[in-house]
Amino acid sequence: MKGCPLQAMLSSDKDCNQKLGVAKDILDVLNGKWKMEVILLLLQYDKRRFKDLQAEIPGGVSAKVLSSVLKDLEEHHIVKRGLDDVTVEYELTEYGRSMREVISNLVELGLAHRKEVIGK
Amino acid sequence: MKGCPLQAMLSSDKDCNQKLGVAKDILDVLNGKWKMEVILLLLQYDKRRFKDLQAEIPGGVSAKVLSSVLKDLEEHHIVKRGLDDVTVEYELTEYGRSMREVISNLVELGLAHRKEVIGK
DNA sequence: CGGCATCCTTCTGGATACTG
DNA sequence: CAGTATCCAGAAGGATGCCG
């Protein structure tokens, strides 16, 4: 045993498992069948209505699931829900827009992973 | 619509959704209740036996679940399973050791996320 | 010791119908 | 249009027991 292998930490009194909890926080934000799809669409369109999002997501989401996804993303400050006149429009917050780099990094890591696990 | 918002891609003929699939690959590797715990323990100990891993994981994993986790990590080239004499020892592959930086990055992102979503 | 077999509970997501 | 309500199926994880 050599202590927590996660350097890059500033506060030293927290233990490794708490750090894992922090890491899982951000995984939860992106995890799920449709979260990244929604974020990507909102990166493309800036503002989008519920029905449009539902129609444009490849594969097809039920209204119930899309609703819960949007609610979840809103709670995590990724999207903003706004009543524009009579309709409802969703858009990314500034923080939400910062997810583009995060997802890009994941794509990079994913490509490396496919290379490592060839043929899988 | 302005095209796929994920730059940092080299091959241009694949579309955005395939890129998301690639990103999900790496998420799957780390996602799950115990995968990162196992990786962290193996970063600390280099080699570890099944029972030891099970005993040291905080919270407690059932043998069935730990078994499936290790099998999954092995399929993804993260851990190596070796019969050392009569006992079984697990250790990280070189690729598996590269997960330390990935997890560290997630911790960084998680800290930023907590800062963004204060009090949650 | 290192699992696998079985059974059970919980969580995600899907299908459909309905409402303000 | 933008959801909510209900019911349902499948996967993940847990508890316990058994086996080579």
Short mmCIF file of C-alpha atoms (C1' of nucleotides) in Angstrom, two decimals:
data_model
loop_
_atom_site.label_atom_id
_atom_site.label_comp_id
_atom_site.label_asym_id
_atom_site.label_seq_id
_atom_site.Cartn_x
_atom_site.Cartn_y
_atom_site.Cartn_z
CA MET A 1 0.00 0.00 0.00
CA LYS A 2 1.42 3.34 -1.05
CA GLY A 3 -1.37 5.81 -0.36
CA CYS A 4 -3.94 7.17 -2.69
CA PRO A 5 -2.71 6.95 -6.28
CA LEU A 6 -4.70 10.00 -7.31
CA GLN A 7 -2.39 12.93 -7.17
CA ALA A 8 -3.56 16.27 -8.56
CA MET A 9 -5.42 16.86 -5.32
CA LEU A 10 -5.02 19.96 -3.24
CA SER A 11 -6.72 19.12 0.01
CA SER A 12 -4.85 16.28 1.59
CA ASP A 13 -7.17 15.27 4.39
CA LYS A 14 -9.81 13.74 2.19
CA ASP A 15 -9.33 10.12 1.42
CA CYS A 16 -9.32 8.25 -1.82
CA ASN A 17 -12.88 7.09 -1.69
CA GLN A 18 -14.22 10.57 -1.36
CA LYS A 19 -12.26 11.43 -4.47
CA LEU A 20 -13.90 8.56 -6.27
CA GLY A 21 -17.25 9.92 -5.21
CA VAL A 22 -16.35 13.22 -6.81
CA ALA A 23 -15.35 11.47 -10.01
CA LYS A 24 -18.62 9.59 -10.08
CA ASP A 25 -20.50 12.87 -9.87
CA ILE A 26 -19.35 13.94 -13.27
CA LEU A 27 -19.84 10.48 -14.73
CA ASP A 28 -23.46 10.59 -13.60
CA VAL A 29 -23.96 13.85 -15.43
CA LEU A 30 -23.06 12.28 -18.76
CA ASN A 31 -24.20 8.76 -18.16
CA GLY A 32 -27.48 7.48 -19.38
CA LYS A 33 -28.76 6.58 -22.77
CA TRP A 34 -29.63 10.07 -24.01
CA LYS A 35 -27.83 12.74 -21.99
CA MET A 36 -24.95 13.28 -24.39
CA GLU A 37 -27.30 13.22 -27.37
CA VAL A 38 -29.31 16.04 -25.84
CA ILE A 39 -26.20 18.07 -25.04
CA LEU A 40 -24.88 17.60 -28.56
CA LEU A 41 -28.13 18.71 -30.11
CA LEU A 42 -28.21 21.80 -27.93
CA LEU A 43 -24.63 22.56 -28.91
CA GLN A 44 -25.77 22.53 -32.50
CA TYR A 45 -29.01 24.45 -32.19
CA ASP A 46 -28.50 26.78 -29.24
CA LYS A 47 -32.21 26.72 -28.48
CA ARG A 48 -34.59 23.89 -29.02
CA ARG A 49 -38.09 22.92 -28.07
CA PHE A 50 -39.10 19.71 -26.41
CA LYS A 51 -40.81 18.13 -29.37
CA ASP A 52 -38.00 19.08 -31.70
CA LEU A 53 -35.43 17.48 -29.45
CA GLN A 54 -37.52 14.37 -29.24
CA ALA A 55 -37.89 14.19 -33.01
CA GLU A 56 -34.21 14.79 -33.72
CA ILE A 57 -32.71 12.34 -31.30
CA PRO A 58 -31.68 9.31 -33.32
CA GLY A 59 -33.29 6.13 -32.13
CA GLY A 60 -36.29 7.71 -30.54
CA VAL A 61 -36.91 8.66 -26.92
CA SER A 62 -40.21 8.49 -25.17
CA ALA A 63 -41.53 11.77 -23.80
CA LYS A 64 -41.28 10.47 -20.26
CA VAL A 65 -37.62 9.65 -20.53
CA LEU A 66 -36.68 12.83 -22.37
CA SER A 67 -38.53 14.79 -19.74
CA SER A 68 -36.58 13.20 -16.93
CA VAL A 69 -33.31 13.65 -18.80
CA LEU A 70 -33.95 17.36 -19.25
CA LYS A 71 -34.99 17.73 -15.65
CA ASP A 72 -31.82 16.01 -14.54
CA LEU A 73 -29.61 18.14 -16.76
CA GLU A 74 -31.35 21.23 -15.46
CA GLU A 75 -30.67 20.24 -11.85
CA HIS A 76 -27.02 19.88 -12.74
CA HIS A 77 -26.89 23.34 -14.31
CA ILE A 78 -26.25 21.97 -17.78
CA VAL A 79 -29.42 23.22 -19.45
CA LYS A 80 -31.75 26.13 -18.88
CA ARG A 81 -35.49 25.75 -19.32
CA GLY A 82 -37.19 28.85 -20.58
CA LEU A 83 -40.75 29.72 -21.48
CA ASP A 84 -40.35 31.70 -24.65
CA ASP A 85 -43.72 33.28 -25.20
CA VAL A 86 -46.05 30.30 -25.14
CA THR A 87 -43.59 27.55 -25.98
CA VAL A 88 -40.82 25.98 -23.93
CA GLU A 89 -37.25 26.25 -25.09
CA TYR A 90 -34.20 24.49 -23.77
CA GLU A 91 -30.68 25.80 -24.11
CA LEU A 92 -27.30 25.08 -22.62
CA THR A 93 -25.94 27.17 -19.79
CA GLU A 94 -22.41 28.44 -20.11
CA TYR A 95 -21.34 25.59 -17.90
CA GLY A 96 -23.29 23.22 -20.12
CA ARG A 97 -21.42 24.49 -23.15
CA SER A 98 -18.19 23.57 -21.42
CA MET A 99 -19.28 19.96 -21.75
CA ARG A 100 -18.19 20.04 -25.39
CA GLU A 101 -14.57 19.74 -24.38
CA VAL A 102 -15.35 17.06 -21.85
CA ILE A 103 -17.15 14.98 -24.43
CA SER A 104 -14.39 15.60 -26.96
CA ASN A 105 -11.90 14.26 -24.47
CA LEU A 106 -14.04 11.20 -23.95
CA VAL A 107 -14.10 10.63 -27.69
CA GLU A 108 -10.32 10.79 -27.73
CA LEU A 109 -10.08 8.33 -24.88
CA GLY A 110 -12.64 6.12 -26.58
CA LEU A 111 -10.64 6.03 -29.78
CA ALA A 112 -7.55 5.05 -27.83
CA HIS A 113 -9.58 2.39 -26.08
CA ARG A 114 -10.81 0.91 -29.36
CA LYS A 115 -7.25 0.86 -30.58
CA GLU A 116 -6.17 -0.97 -27.42
CA VAL A 117 -9.00 -3.48 -27.59
CA ILE A 118 -8.85 -4.13 -31.32
CA GLY A 119 -11.72 -5.96 -32.88
CA LYS A 120 -14.03 -5.42 -29.98
CA MET B 1 -27.68 23.29 -37.41
CA LYS B 2 -23.98 23.77 -37.78
CA GLY B 3 -22.60 20.26 -38.10
CA CYS B 4 -21.10 18.05 -35.46
CA PRO B 5 -19.82 20.16 -32.57
CA LEU B 6 -17.13 17.65 -31.72
CA GLN B 7 -13.96 18.79 -33.35
CA ALA B 8 -10.72 17.02 -32.55
CA MET B 9 -11.68 14.32 -34.99
CA LEU B 10 -9.46 13.17 -37.78
CA SER B 11 -11.71 11.01 -39.93
CA SER B 12 -14.42 13.20 -41.31
CA ASP B 13 -16.78 10.68 -42.82
CA LYS B 14 -18.05 9.33 -39.54
CA ASP B 15 -20.98 11.16 -38.12
CA CYS B 16 -21.58 12.62 -34.71
CA ASN B 17 -23.51 9.69 -33.34
CA GLN B 18 -20.74 7.28 -34.05
CA LYS B 19 -18.47 9.58 -32.11
CA LEU B 20 -20.84 9.44 -29.20
CA GLY B 21 -20.70 5.68 -29.39
CA VAL B 22 -16.95 5.87 -29.06
CA ALA B 23 -17.25 8.15 -26.05
CA LYS B 24 -19.67 5.76 -24.41
CA ASP B 25 -17.18 2.94 -24.78
CA ILE B 26 -14.80 4.51 -22.34
CA LEU B 27 -17.59 5.52 -20.00
CA ASP B 28 -18.67 1.89 -19.86
CA VAL B 29 -15.19 0.87 -18.85
CA LEU B 30 -15.29 3.02 -15.72
CA ASN B 31 -18.97 2.96 -15.00
CA GLY B 32 -20.47 0.64 -12.49
CA LYS B 33 -20.46 0.61 -8.78
CA TRP B 34 -17.06 -0.98 -8.23
CA LYS B 35 -14.87 -0.68 -11.32
CA MET B 36 -12.93 2.39 -10.23
CA GLU B 37 -12.52 1.01 -6.73
CA VAL B 38 -10.88 -2.10 -8.14
CA ILE B 39 -8.61 -0.10 -10.42
CA LEU B 40 -7.56 2.14 -7.54
CA LEU B 41 -6.75 -0.81 -5.32
CA LEU B 42 -4.66 -2.41 -8.04
CA LEU B 43 -2.84 0.88 -8.54
CA GLN B 44 -1.92 0.73 -4.88
CA TYR B 45 -1.00 -2.92 -4.56
CA ASP B 46 0.26 -3.94 -8.00
CA LYS B 47 -0.89 -7.51 -7.42
CA ARG B 48 -3.85 -8.64 -5.42
CA ARG B 49 -5.86 -11.78 -4.87
CA PHE B 50 -9.59 -12.10 -5.26
CA LYS B 51 -10.39 -12.42 -1.59
CA ASP B 52 -8.11 -9.55 -0.66
CA LEU B 53 -9.75 -7.26 -3.17
CA GLN B 54 -13.14 -8.24 -1.89
CA ALA B 55 -12.13 -7.57 1.70
CA GLU B 56 -10.52 -4.23 0.97
CA ILE B 57 -13.23 -2.69 -1.12
CA PRO B 58 -15.09 -0.28 1.14
CA GLY B 59 -18.78 -1.04 1.37
CA GLY B 60 -18.55 -4.69 0.52
CA VAL B 61 -19.01 -6.46 -2.80
CA SER B 62 -20.50 -9.86 -3.23
CA ALA B 63 -18.29 -12.45 -4.87
CA LYS B 64 -20.59 -12.72 -7.83
CA VAL B 65 -20.41 -9.03 -8.61
CA LEU B 66 -16.68 -8.71 -8.04
CA SER B 67 -16.16 -11.68 -10.28
CA SER B 68 -18.12 -10.08 -13.10
CA VAL B 69 -16.34 -6.78 -12.61
CA LEU B 70 -12.94 -8.41 -12.89
CA LYS B 71 -14.02 -10.38 -15.94
CA ASP B 72 -15.26 -7.22 -17.57
CA LEU B 73 -12.07 -5.31 -16.82
CA GLU B 74 -10.07 -8.22 -18.17
CA GLU B 75 -12.01 -8.19 -21.44
CA HIS B 76 -11.23 -4.51 -21.75
CA HIS B 77 -7.51 -5.13 -21.23
CA ILE B 78 -7.47 -3.21 -17.95
CA VAL B 79 -6.46 -6.09 -15.68
CA LYS B 80 -4.53 -9.30 -16.13
CA ARG B 81 -5.60 -12.49 -14.40
CA GLY B 82 -2.72 -14.71 -13.43
CA LEU B 83 -2.44 -18.03 -11.65
CA ASP B 84 0.54 -17.50 -9.41
CA ASP B 85 1.38 -20.97 -8.17
CA VAL B 86 -1.92 -22.13 -6.71
CA THR B 87 -3.57 -18.80 -6.07
CA VAL B 88 -5.06 -16.28 -8.48
CA GLU B 89 -3.61 -12.81 -8.71
CA TYR B 90 -4.97 -9.79 -10.48
CA GLU B 91 -2.86 -6.90 -11.66
CA LEU B 92 -3.23 -3.95 -14.00
CA THR B 93 -1.97 -4.08 -17.54
CA GLU B 94 0.11 -1.18 -18.75
CA TYR B 95 -3.00 0.15 -20.38
CA GLY B 96 -4.87 -0.33 -17.14
CA ARG B 97 -2.27 1.74 -15.33
CA SER B 98 -2.97 4.56 -17.76
CA MET B 99 -6.42 4.80 -16.18
CA ARG B 100 -4.86 6.68 -13.27
CA GLU B 101 -4.66 9.84 -15.32
CA VAL B 102 -8.15 9.33 -16.70
CA ILE B 103 -9.59 8.99 -13.22
CA SER B 104 -7.56 11.95 -12.01
CA ASN B 105 -9.06 14.03 -14.77
CA LEU B 106 -12.52 12.91 -13.76
CA VAL B 107 -11.80 13.98 -10.19
CA GLU B 108 -10.78 17.40 -11.46
CA LEU B 109 -13.94 17.67 -13.51
CA GLY B 110 -15.97 16.44 -10.56
CA LEU B 111 -14.53 19.11 -8.30
CA ALA B 112 -15.40 21.76 -10.87
CA HIS B 113 -18.87 20.30 -11.08
CA ARG B 114 -19.40 20.47 -7.34
CA LYS B 115 -18.23 24.04 -7.42
CA GLU B 116 -20.73 24.81 -10.17
CA VAL B 117 -23.58 23.06 -8.43
CA ILE B 118 -22.89 24.34 -4.95
CA GLY B 119 -24.67 22.73 -2.08
CA LYS B 120 -25.71 19.69 -4.04
"C1'" DC C 1 -9.54 -19.92 -2.14
"C1'" DG C 2 -12.00 -18.50 -6.23
"C1'" DG C 3 -15.54 -18.58 -7.93
"C1'" DC C 4 -20.65 -20.14 -10.07
"C1'" DA C 5 -25.89 -20.99 -9.42
"C1'" DT C 6 -30.07 -19.28 -7.74
"C1'" DC C 7 -33.23 -16.05 -6.19
"C1'" DC C 8 -34.58 -11.39 -5.19
"C1'" DT C 9 -34.81 -6.19 -5.32
"C1'" DT C 10 -33.98 -1.86 -7.46
"C1'" DC C 11 -33.20 1.17 -11.26
"C1'" DT C 12 -33.51 2.55 -16.37
"C1'" DG C 13 -35.78 2.98 -20.01
"C1'" DG C 14 -39.85 1.93 -23.17
"C1'" DA C 15 -45.08 1.86 -24.67
"C1'" DT C 16 -49.23 3.78 -24.35
"C1'" DA C 17 -52.73 6.80 -22.90
"C1'" DC C 18 -54.19 10.99 -20.94
"C1'" DT C 19 -54.22 16.19 -19.52
"C1'" DG C 20 -53.65 21.52 -19.04
"C1'" DC D 1 -47.24 21.44 -27.28
"C1'" DA D 2 -45.21 19.78 -23.15
"C1'" DG D 3 -45.42 17.05 -20.45
"C1'" DT D 4 -47.57 13.34 -16.49
"C1'" DA D 5 -49.51 8.71 -15.18
"C1'" DT D 6 -49.43 3.80 -15.51
"C1'" DC D 7 -47.75 -0.40 -16.52
"C1'" DC D 8 -43.98 -3.30 -18.08
"C1'" DA D 9 -39.38 -5.51 -19.49
"C1'" DG D 10 -34.54 -5.96 -18.91
"C1'" DA D 11 -30.13 -5.12 -16.57
"C1'" DA D 12 -27.35 -4.28 -12.40
"C1'" DG D 13 -26.40 -5.41 -8.07
"C1'" DG D 14 -27.07 -8.02 -3.52
"C1'" DA D 15 -27.74 -12.38 -0.37
"C1'" DT D 16 -27.02 -16.88 0.23
"C1'" DG D 17 -25.45 -21.44 -0.69
"C1'" DC D 18 -22.67 -24.79 -3.12
"C1'" DC D 19 -18.46 -26.72 -5.49
"C1'" DG D 20 -13.66 -28.14 -7.14
#
